[in-house]
CSV table of C-alpha atoms and ligand atoms in Angstrom, one decimal:
chain,number,residue,atom,x,y,z
A,25,UNK,CA,0.0,0.0,0.0
A,26,UNK,CA,1.3,3.5,-0.9
A,27,UNK,CA,0.0,6.9,-0.1
A,28,UNK,CA,-0.6,7.4,-3.8
A,29,UNK,CA,-3.0,4.4,-3.9
A,30,UNK,CA,-5.0,6.1,-1.2
A,31,UNK,CA,-5.8,8.8,-3.6
A,32,UNK,CA,-4.1,11.8,-2.0
A,33,UNK,CA,-3.2,14.7,-4.2
A,34,UNK,CA,0.2,15.3,-5.7
A,35,UNK,CA,1.3,18.2,-3.4
A,36,UNK,CA,0.4,16.2,-0.4
A,37,UNK,CA,2.3,13.1,-1.7
A,38,UNK,CA,5.3,15.4,-2.3
A,39,UNK,CA,5.3,16.7,1.2
A,40,UNK,CA,5.0,13.2,2.5
A,41,UNK,CA,8.0,12.0,0.5
A,42,UNK,CA,9.9,15.1,1.7
A,43,UNK,CA,9.1,14.1,5.3
A,44,UNK,CA,10.6,10.7,4.6
A,45,UNK,CA,7.3,8.7,4.9
A,46,UNK,CA,7.5,5.8,2.6
A,47,UNK,CA,4.1,4.1,3.2
A,48,UNK,CA,1.0,4.7,5.3
A,49,UNK,CA,1.0,3.2,8.9
A,50,UNK,CA,-1.8,0.7,9.7
A,51,UNK,CA,-4.1,3.4,11.1
A,52,UNK,CA,-3.5,5.6,8.1
A,53,UNK,CA,-4.3,2.8,5.6
A,54,UNK,CA,-7.5,2.1,7.5
A,55,UNK,CA,-8.8,5.5,8.3
A,56,UNK,CA,-7.9,7.7,5.3
A,57,UNK,CA,-10.2,5.9,2.7
A,58,UNK,CA,-13.2,6.3,5.1
A,59,UNK,CA,-12.6,10.0,5.6
A,60,UNK,CA,-12.1,10.5,1.9
A,61,UNK,CA,-15.5,8.8,1.4
A,62,UNK,CA,-17.1,11.4,3.7
A,63,UNK,CA,-17.8,8.9,6.5
A,64,UNK,CA,-17.8,9.7,10.2
A,65,UNK,CA,-15.3,7.6,12.1
A,66,UNK,CA,-14.4,6.7,15.7
A,67,UNK,CA,-10.9,5.2,16.0
A,68,UNK,CA,-8.9,3.8,18.8
A,69,UNK,CA,-5.2,4.3,18.1
A,70,UNK,CA,-2.0,3.5,19.9
A,71,UNK,CA,0.1,6.4,20.8
A,72,UNK,CA,2.7,7.0,18.1
A,73,UNK,CA,0.8,5.1,15.5
A,74,UNK,CA,0.7,8.0,13.1
A,75,UNK,CA,-3.0,8.9,13.9
A,76,UNK,CA,-2.4,12.6,13.4
A,77,UNK,CA,-1.6,12.2,9.7
A,78,UNK,CA,-4.6,9.8,9.4
A,79,UNK,CA,-7.0,12.6,9.8
A,80,UNK,CA,-4.9,15.6,8.8
A,81,UNK,CA,-4.0,14.2,5.3
A,82,UNK,CA,-7.5,13.5,4.1
A,83,UNK,CA,-8.9,16.7,5.5
A,84,UNK,CA,-6.2,18.7,3.8
A,85,UNK,CA,-7.0,16.9,0.6
A,86,UNK,CA,-10.7,17.7,0.8
A,87,UNK,CA,-10.2,21.3,1.8
A,88,UNK,CA,-7.8,21.7,-1.2
A,89,UNK,CA,-10.6,20.4,-3.5
A,90,UNK,CA,-13.0,22.9,-2.2
A,91,UNK,CA,-10.6,25.8,-2.7
A,92,UNK,CA,-9.9,24.6,-6.2
A,93,UNK,CA,-13.7,24.6,-6.9
A,94,UNK,CA,-13.6,28.3,-5.9
A,95,UNK,CA,-15.4,27.9,-2.5
A,96,UNK,CA,-14.3,30.9,-0.6
A,97,UNK,CA,-14.2,31.4,3.1
A,98,UNK,CA,-15.8,34.2,5.0
A,99,UNK,CA,-14.0,36.2,7.7
A,100,UNK,CA,-14.1,34.7,11.2
A,101,UNK,CA,-15.2,31.3,9.6
A,102,UNK,CA,-13.4,28.0,9.6
A,103,UNK,CA,-13.7,24.9,7.4
A,104,UNK,CA,-12.1,22.4,9.8
A,105,UNK,CA,-11.9,22.2,13.6
A,106,UNK,CA,-9.4,19.9,15.4
A,107,UNK,CA,-10.0,19.9,19.1
A,108,UNK,CA,-7.1,18.7,21.3
A,109,UNK,CA,-6.7,18.5,25.1
A,110,UNK,CA,-3.5,20.4,25.6
A,111,UNK,CA,-1.5,23.3,24.1
A,112,UNK,CA,1.4,21.1,23.4
A,113,UNK,CA,-0.7,18.8,21.3
A,114,UNK,CA,-2.2,21.8,19.6
A,115,UNK,CA,1.3,23.0,18.6
A,116,UNK,CA,2.3,19.5,17.5
A,117,UNK,CA,-0.8,19.0,15.4
A,118,UNK,CA,-0.4,22.4,13.8
A,119,UNK,CA,3.2,21.6,13.0
A,120,UNK,CA,2.0,18.4,11.2
A,121,UNK,CA,-0.6,20.3,9.3
A,122,UNK,CA,2.0,22.8,8.1
A,123,UNK,CA,4.4,20.0,7.2
A,124,UNK,CA,1.9,18.0,5.2
A,125,UNK,CA,0.3,21.1,3.7
A,126,UNK,CA,3.5,22.9,2.7
A,127,UNK,CA,2.7,22.8,-1.0
A,128,UNK,CA,-0.9,23.8,-0.5
A,129,UNK,CA,-2.5,27.2,0.0
A,130,UNK,CA,-4.5,26.1,3.0
A,131,UNK,CA,-4.5,28.5,6.0
A,132,UNK,CA,-4.1,27.0,9.4
A,133,UNK,CA,-3.8,28.3,13.0
A,134,UNK,CA,-3.6,26.9,16.5
A,135,UNK,CA,-5.2,28.6,19.4
A,136,UNK,CA,-4.7,27.7,23.1
A,137,UNK,CA,-4.6,29.2,26.5
A,138,UNK,CA,-1.6,31.2,27.6
A,139,UNK,CA,-1.2,33.2,24.4
A,140,UNK,CA,-2.5,36.6,23.4
A,141,UNK,CA,-6.2,36.7,22.8
A,142,UNK,CA,-6.0,39.8,20.6
A,143,UNK,CA,-3.5,38.0,18.3
A,144,UNK,CA,-5.9,35.1,18.0
A,145,UNK,CA,-8.8,37.4,17.1
A,146,UNK,CA,-6.9,39.2,14.4
A,147,UNK,CA,-5.7,36.0,12.8
A,148,UNK,CA,-9.2,34.5,12.9
A,149,UNK,CA,-10.7,37.7,11.4
A,150,UNK,CA,-9.4,36.6,7.9
A,151,UNK,CA,-11.1,33.2,8.1
A,152,UNK,CA,-9.0,30.1,8.7
A,153,UNK,CA,-9.3,26.9,6.7
A,154,UNK,CA,-8.1,24.6,9.4
A,155,UNK,CA,-8.2,25.5,13.1
A,156,UNK,CA,-6.6,23.5,15.9
A,157,UNK,CA,-7.8,24.5,19.3
A,158,UNK,CA,-8.1,23.6,23.0
A,159,UNK,CA,-11.7,23.7,24.2
A,160,UNK,CA,-11.3,26.6,26.6
A,161,UNK,CA,-9.7,29.1,24.2
A,162,UNK,CA,-12.1,28.1,21.4
A,163,UNK,CA,-15.1,28.8,23.6
A,164,UNK,CA,-13.5,32.2,24.6
A,165,UNK,CA,-13.2,33.0,20.9
A,166,UNK,CA,-16.8,31.9,20.2
A,167,UNK,CA,-18.2,33.9,23.0
A,168,UNK,CA,-16.3,37.0,21.8
A,169,UNK,CA,-17.7,36.4,18.3
A,170,UNK,CA,-14.2,36.0,17.0
A,171,UNK,CA,-15.1,32.7,15.3
A,172,UNK,CA,-18.3,31.3,13.7
A,173,UNK,CA,-19.0,27.7,12.8
A,174,UNK,CA,-21.5,28.1,10.0
A,175,UNK,CA,-19.1,27.1,7.3
A,176,UNK,CA,-17.5,24.2,9.3
A,177,UNK,CA,-17.4,21.0,7.4
A,178,UNK,CA,-14.8,18.8,9.3
A,179,UNK,CA,-14.8,18.2,13.0
A,180,UNK,CA,-12.1,16.1,14.8
A,181,UNK,CA,-11.8,15.4,18.5
A,182,UNK,CA,-8.3,14.1,19.1
A,183,UNK,CA,-7.3,12.2,22.3
A,184,UNK,CA,-10.9,12.1,23.4
A,185,UNK,CA,-10.0,9.9,26.4
A,186,UNK,CA,-7.7,12.6,27.6
A,187,UNK,CA,-10.2,15.3,27.1
A,188,UNK,CA,-12.6,13.5,29.4
A,189,UNK,CA,-9.9,12.8,32.0
A,190,UNK,CA,-9.1,16.5,32.0
A,191,UNK,CA,-12.7,17.4,32.7
A,192,UNK,CA,-13.5,19.0,29.3
A,193,UNK,CA,-16.9,17.3,28.8
A,194,UNK,CA,-18.9,20.4,29.5
A,195,UNK,CA,-16.8,22.6,27.2
A,196,UNK,CA,-17.0,19.9,24.5
A,197,UNK,CA,-20.8,19.8,24.7
A,198,UNK,CA,-21.0,23.6,24.5
A,199,UNK,CA,-18.8,23.5,21.4
A,200,UNK,CA,-20.7,20.7,19.8
A,201,UNK,CA,-24.0,22.5,20.3
A,202,UNK,CA,-22.7,25.4,18.1
A,203,UNK,CA,-21.6,23.2,15.2
A,204,UNK,CA,-23.7,22.8,12.0
A,205,UNK,CA,-25.5,19.4,11.9
A,206,UNK,CA,-24.2,18.6,8.4
A,207,UNK,CA,-20.5,18.0,9.0
A,208,UNK,CA,-18.1,15.1,8.9
A,209,UNK,CA,-17.0,14.1,12.4
A,210,UNK,CA,-14.0,12.1,13.6
A,211,UNK,CA,-13.0,11.0,17.0
A,212,UNK,CA,-9.7,9.5,18.1
A,213,UNK,CA,-9.0,8.0,21.4
A,214,UNK,CA,-6.4,5.7,23.0
A,215,UNK,CA,-9.2,3.7,24.5
A,216,UNK,CA,-12.9,3.2,23.5
A,217,UNK,CA,-14.4,2.7,26.9
A,218,UNK,CA,-18.1,3.4,27.7
A,219,UNK,CA,-17.6,7.1,28.4
A,220,UNK,CA,-16.0,7.6,25.1
A,221,UNK,CA,-18.8,5.7,23.3
A,222,UNK,CA,-21.4,7.8,25.1
A,223,UNK,CA,-19.6,10.9,23.9
A,224,UNK,CA,-19.3,9.5,20.4
A,225,UNK,CA,-23.0,8.7,20.3
A,226,UNK,CA,-23.9,12.3,21.0
A,227,UNK,CA,-21.6,13.6,18.3
A,228,UNK,CA,-21.7,11.2,15.4
A,229,UNK,CA,-24.2,9.6,13.2
A,230,UNK,CA,-23.5,6.0,12.3
A,231,UNK,CA,-19.9,6.4,12.7
A,232,UNK,CA,-17.6,3.6,11.4
A,233,UNK,CA,-15.6,2.2,14.3
A,234,UNK,CA,-12.0,1.4,13.7
A,235,UNK,CA,-10.5,-0.5,16.6
A,236,UNK,CA,-6.9,-1.0,15.7
A,237,UNK,CA,-5.0,-2.0,18.7
A,238,UNK,CA,-5.4,-4.6,21.4
A,239,UNK,CA,-6.7,-2.2,24.0
A,240,UNK,CA,-4.2,-0.7,26.3
A,241,UNK,CA,-1.3,-2.7,25.1
A,242,UNK,CA,2.0,-0.9,24.8
A,243,UNK,CA,3.8,-1.0,21.4
A,244,UNK,CA,6.0,-4.1,21.1
A,245,UNK,CA,9.1,-2.1,19.9
A,246,UNK,CA,9.4,-0.5,23.4
A,247,UNK,CA,11.6,-2.4,25.8
A,248,UNK,CA,10.3,-1.9,29.3
A,249,UNK,CA,12.2,-2.6,32.5
A,250,UNK,CA,12.1,-1.4,36.0
A,251,UNK,CA,14.3,-1.1,39.0
A,252,UNK,CA,13.0,-1.3,42.6
A,253,UNK,CA,14.5,1.4,44.8
A,254,UNK,CA,14.0,3.2,48.1
A,255,UNK,CA,12.3,6.5,47.6
A,256,UNK,CA,15.1,8.5,49.1
A,257,UNK,CA,17.7,7.1,46.7
A,258,UNK,CA,15.7,7.5,43.5
A,259,UNK,CA,17.6,10.6,42.3
A,260,UNK,CA,21.0,9.0,43.0
A,261,UNK,CA,19.9,5.8,41.2
A,262,UNK,CA,18.8,7.9,38.2
A,263,UNK,CA,22.1,9.8,38.1
A,264,UNK,CA,23.9,6.4,38.3
A,265,UNK,CA,21.9,4.9,35.4
A,266,UNK,CA,22.5,8.0,33.3
A,267,UNK,CA,26.2,7.9,33.8
A,268,UNK,CA,26.7,4.1,34.1
A,269,UNK,CA,24.6,3.3,30.9
A,270,UNK,CA,25.8,6.4,29.1
A,271,UNK,CA,22.4,7.7,28.3
A,272,UNK,CA,22.3,10.3,25.7
A,273,UNK,CA,18.8,11.6,26.3
A,274,UNK,CA,15.8,10.8,28.4
A,275,UNK,CA,12.3,12.3,29.0
A,276,UNK,CA,11.8,11.8,32.7
A,277,UNK,CA,8.2,11.8,34.0
A,278,UNK,CA,7.2,12.9,37.5
A,279,UNK,CA,3.7,13.1,39.0
A,280,UNK,CA,3.9,16.5,40.7
A,281,UNK,CA,5.2,19.8,39.4
A,282,UNK,CA,7.2,20.5,42.5
A,283,UNK,CA,9.1,17.2,42.2
A,284,UNK,CA,10.1,18.3,38.7
A,285,UNK,CA,12.0,21.4,39.9
A,286,UNK,CA,13.5,19.4,42.9
A,287,UNK,CA,14.7,16.6,40.6
A,288,UNK,CA,16.4,19.1,38.2
A,289,UNK,CA,18.2,20.5,41.2
A,290,UNK,CA,19.3,17.1,42.5
A,291,UNK,CA,20.6,16.0,39.1
A,292,UNK,CA,22.4,19.4,38.7
A,293,UNK,CA,24.3,18.6,42.0
A,294,UNK,CA,25.5,15.4,40.5
A,295,UNK,CA,26.8,17.2,37.4
A,296,UNK,CA,23.8,16.3,35.1
A,297,UNK,CA,22.2,19.3,33.3
A,298,UNK,CA,18.4,18.9,33.1
A,299,UNK,CA,15.5,21.3,32.7
A,300,UNK,CA,11.7,20.9,33.3
A,301,UNK,CA,8.3,21.5,31.9
A,302,UNK,CA,5.3,21.6,34.0
A,303,UNK,CA,2.1,23.6,34.6
A,304,UNK,CA,4.0,26.1,36.7
A,305,UNK,CA,6.1,27.3,33.8
A,306,UNK,CA,5.0,29.8,31.2
A,307,UNK,CA,4.1,28.7,27.7
A,308,UNK,CA,7.2,30.5,26.3
A,309,UNK,CA,9.5,28.7,28.8
A,310,UNK,CA,7.9,25.3,28.0
A,311,UNK,CA,8.3,25.9,24.2
A,312,UNK,CA,12.0,27.0,24.7
A,313,UNK,CA,12.8,23.9,26.8
A,314,UNK,CA,11.0,21.5,24.5
A,315,UNK,CA,12.8,22.9,21.4
A,316,UNK,CA,16.2,22.6,23.1
A,317,UNK,CA,15.4,19.0,24.0
A,318,UNK,CA,14.1,18.2,20.5
A,319,UNK,CA,17.3,19.6,18.9
A,320,UNK,CA,19.4,17.6,21.3
A,321,UNK,CA,20.9,20.7,23.0
A,322,UNK,CA,19.2,19.6,26.3
A,323,UNK,CA,19.9,15.9,27.2
A,324,UNK,CA,17.5,15.4,30.1
A,325,UNK,CA,14.0,16.8,30.4
A,326,UNK,CA,11.9,16.3,33.5
A,327,UNK,CA,8.2,16.7,32.8
A,328,UNK,CA,4.8,16.1,34.3
A,329,UNK,CA,2.4,13.9,32.3
A,330,UNK,CA,0.0,16.8,31.5
A,331,UNK,CA,2.8,19.1,30.3
A,332,UNK,CA,4.3,16.4,28.1
A,333,UNK,CA,1.1,15.3,26.5
A,334,UNK,CA,1.2,15.8,22.8
A,335,UNK,CA,4.9,16.5,22.6
A,336,UNK,CA,6.2,14.6,19.7
A,337,UNK,CA,9.7,13.5,18.8
A,338,UNK,CA,10.4,10.7,16.5
A,339,UNK,CA,13.8,9.7,17.7
A,340,UNK,CA,13.3,9.8,21.4
A,341,UNK,CA,15.3,6.8,22.7
A,342,UNK,CA,14.1,6.6,26.3
A,343,UNK,CA,11.5,7.6,28.7
A,344,UNK,CA,11.9,7.3,32.5
A,345,UNK,CA,9.0,6.9,35.0
A,346,UNK,CA,10.6,8.6,38.0
A,347,UNK,CA,7.4,7.6,39.8
A,348,UNK,CA,4.5,5.5,38.5
A,349,UNK,CA,1.4,7.3,37.3
A,350,UNK,CA,-2.3,6.9,38.2
A,351,UNK,CA,-4.5,6.1,36.3
A,352,UNK,CA,-2.5,3.2,34.8
A,353,UNK,CA,-3.4,4.2,31.2
A,354,UNK,CA,-1.1,7.1,31.7
A,355,UNK,CA,1.8,4.7,31.8
A,356,UNK,CA,0.9,3.6,28.2
A,357,UNK,CA,0.7,7.2,27.2
A,358,UNK,CA,4.0,8.1,28.8
A,359,UNK,CA,6.0,5.2,27.3
A,360,UNK,CA,4.4,5.8,24.0
A,361,UNK,CA,6.6,8.9,23.7
A,362,UNK,CA,9.4,6.5,22.7
A,363,UNK,CA,9.4,3.9,20.1
A,364,UNK,CA,7.3,6.0,17.7
A,365,UNK,CA,6.7,5.2,14.1
A,366,UNK,CA,8.3,1.8,14.3
A,367,UNK,CA,11.6,3.0,16.0
A,368,UNK,CA,12.7,1.0,19.0
A,369,UNK,CA,12.6,2.7,22.4
A,370,UNK,CA,13.3,2.0,26.1
A,371,UNK,CA,11.0,2.7,29.0
A,372,UNK,CA,12.6,2.6,32.4
A,373,UNK,CA,10.6,2.8,35.7
A,374,UNK,CA,12.0,3.6,39.1
A,375,UNK,CA,9.6,1.8,41.5
A,376,UNK,CA,9.6,2.3,45.3
A,377,UNK,CA,7.3,0.6,47.8
A,378,UNK,CA,4.8,3.4,47.6
A,379,UNK,CA,4.5,2.9,43.9
A,380,UNK,CA,3.3,-0.7,44.5
A,381,UNK,CA,-0.4,-0.1,44.0
A,382,UNK,CA,0.2,1.7,40.8
A,383,UNK,CA,2.6,-1.0,39.6
A,384,UNK,CA,-0.1,-3.6,40.2
A,385,UNK,CA,-2.6,-1.6,38.2
A,386,UNK,CA,-0.2,-1.0,35.4
A,387,UNK,CA,1.0,-4.6,35.1
A,388,UNK,CA,-2.6,-5.8,35.3
A,389,UNK,CA,-3.4,-3.5,32.4
A,390,UNK,CA,-0.4,-4.7,30.4
A,391,UNK,CA,-1.3,-8.2,31.2
A,392,UNK,CA,2.3,-9.0,32.2
A,393,UNK,CA,4.9,-8.3,34.7
A,394,UNK,CA,7.6,-5.8,33.7
A,395,UNK,CA,11.1,-7.2,33.7
A,396,UNK,CA,13.1,-6.2,36.8
A,397,UNK,CA,16.8,-5.2,36.8
A,398,UNK,CA,18.9,-4.9,40.0
A,399,UNK,CA,22.0,-2.9,40.7
A,400,UNK,CA,24.1,-4.0,43.6
A,401,UNK,CA,25.2,-0.4,44.2
A,402,UNK,CA,21.5,0.2,45.2
A,403,UNK,CA,20.4,-2.4,47.7
A,404,UNK,CA,16.7,-2.0,48.6
A,405,UNK,CA,15.5,-1.7,52.2
A,406,UNK,CA,11.8,-1.7,51.5
A,407,UNK,CA,11.2,-4.4,49.0
A,408,UNK,CA,8.5,-4.1,46.3
A,409,UNK,CA,6.5,-7.3,46.1
A,410,UNK,CA,5.6,-9.0,42.7
A,411,UNK,CA,2.2,-7.7,41.5
A,412,UNK,CA,-1.0,-9.5,41.5
A,413,UNK,CA,-2.0,-9.3,37.8
A,414,UNK,CA,-5.7,-9.1,38.2
A,415,UNK,CA,-5.7,-6.1,40.4
A,416,UNK,CA,-8.5,-3.6,39.8
A,417,UNK,CA,-9.1,-0.5,41.9
A,418,UNK,CA,-11.9,1.1,40.0
B,525,AMP,P1,1.3,10.3,15.9
B,525,AMP,O1,0.9,9.0,16.3
B,525,AMP,O2,0.4,11.0,15.0
B,525,AMP,O3,1.8,11.2,17.1
B,525,AMP,O4,2.7,10.1,15.0
B,525,AMP,C1,3.8,9.6,15.5
B,525,AMP,C2,5.1,9.9,14.7
B,525,AMP,O5,5.1,9.2,13.5
B,525,AMP,C3,5.2,11.4,14.2
B,525,AMP,O6,6.4,11.8,14.5
B,525,AMP,C4,5.0,11.3,12.7
B,525,AMP,O7,5.8,12.4,12.1
B,525,AMP,C5,5.5,10.0,12.3
B,525,AMP,N1,4.7,9.4,11.2
B,525,AMP,C6,3.4,9.5,10.9
B,525,AMP,N2,3.1,8.8,9.8
B,525,AMP,C7,4.2,8.3,9.4
B,525,AMP,C8,4.5,7.4,8.2
B,525,AMP,N3,3.6,7.0,7.4
B,525,AMP,N4,5.8,7.1,8.0
B,525,AMP,C9,6.8,7.5,8.9
B,525,AMP,N5,6.6,8.2,10.0
B,525,AMP,C10,5.3,8.6,10.2
């Protein structure tokens, strides 16, 4: 299967070949034909599966056709809306839109909190073909009559599971109420549980369901291992692993924003330069740090899950769970930051006794125990038992 066989236009094919994409990923091959046929879809997709291109490419293709037919866009109107849960994902999706649409004349914009409202308004005034937005900022713009949905034809909810986890359901409903009934809708989610299906029923008519992945299974090209450790020696174990195993780069996840700053300081004391992104830092700071990390100028980035959601990097070799997340699905999201688009990756977790409950839930979700490694330099005082694999808290 090639992208050309899917029926995408020449300028899009050219951009894909310039991006080094040789063939569609599984989700792209399955989803693109349905979207091109004007069908509504609901798809579950593994993180890193190439899901963004699976909706961006056909939408660009269809908008281009409309522009060629001379369909003009009114000021403050949009043709396509992609809703995402976080600013980072908004930026990432927009970057993909611009990458794939570089030989097209389609206008695009991302709007999200933490940026200048007046700038957003003046950009929207011209009319935008494809708008990427977080729910809160979009509603702000709608209330201020800076954007109208009458001309909207394509509507995507990306990372719907995350939207619900982050409490966006009311905002979503307020947005959906404002959209024209005759539109093509698409929903993407890591999981298709009952809450997502309920949301989908309110949004879509007879959507085609594309369930690609065994639910909640991590990609097989990610090698996962853990080290058990006492809580008070976690930062020295991490420094040890970085030096001993000669790590070039790692995205290190922590649960709380204050732990991020503390860990950066602890690593610094051991001669390891790291920086952090979390909700306590400004948008400009986060972007600067992420770009430095992406370019390889920064080797170690400490991040909270929320701040790192949507950040994309194809060649990230390793993620570290400095502590284990709750809910367990977050573990899958986190480790999905590595091993993207078929590359191999490593996911290392530092597990102390107080992570045990989360470990049980994660391993139950995975359906297997994560391989343990031991380091004699770090004997453990409070041992972490082996999980019970049918552990369910909720
Ligand atoms: P996503 O799951 O949309 O976050 O995509 C994961 C990564 O895969 C991104 O860095 C994309 O640039 C990359 N990617 C998407 N589609 C392809 C493809 N067909 N071939 C190679 N890489 C791809």
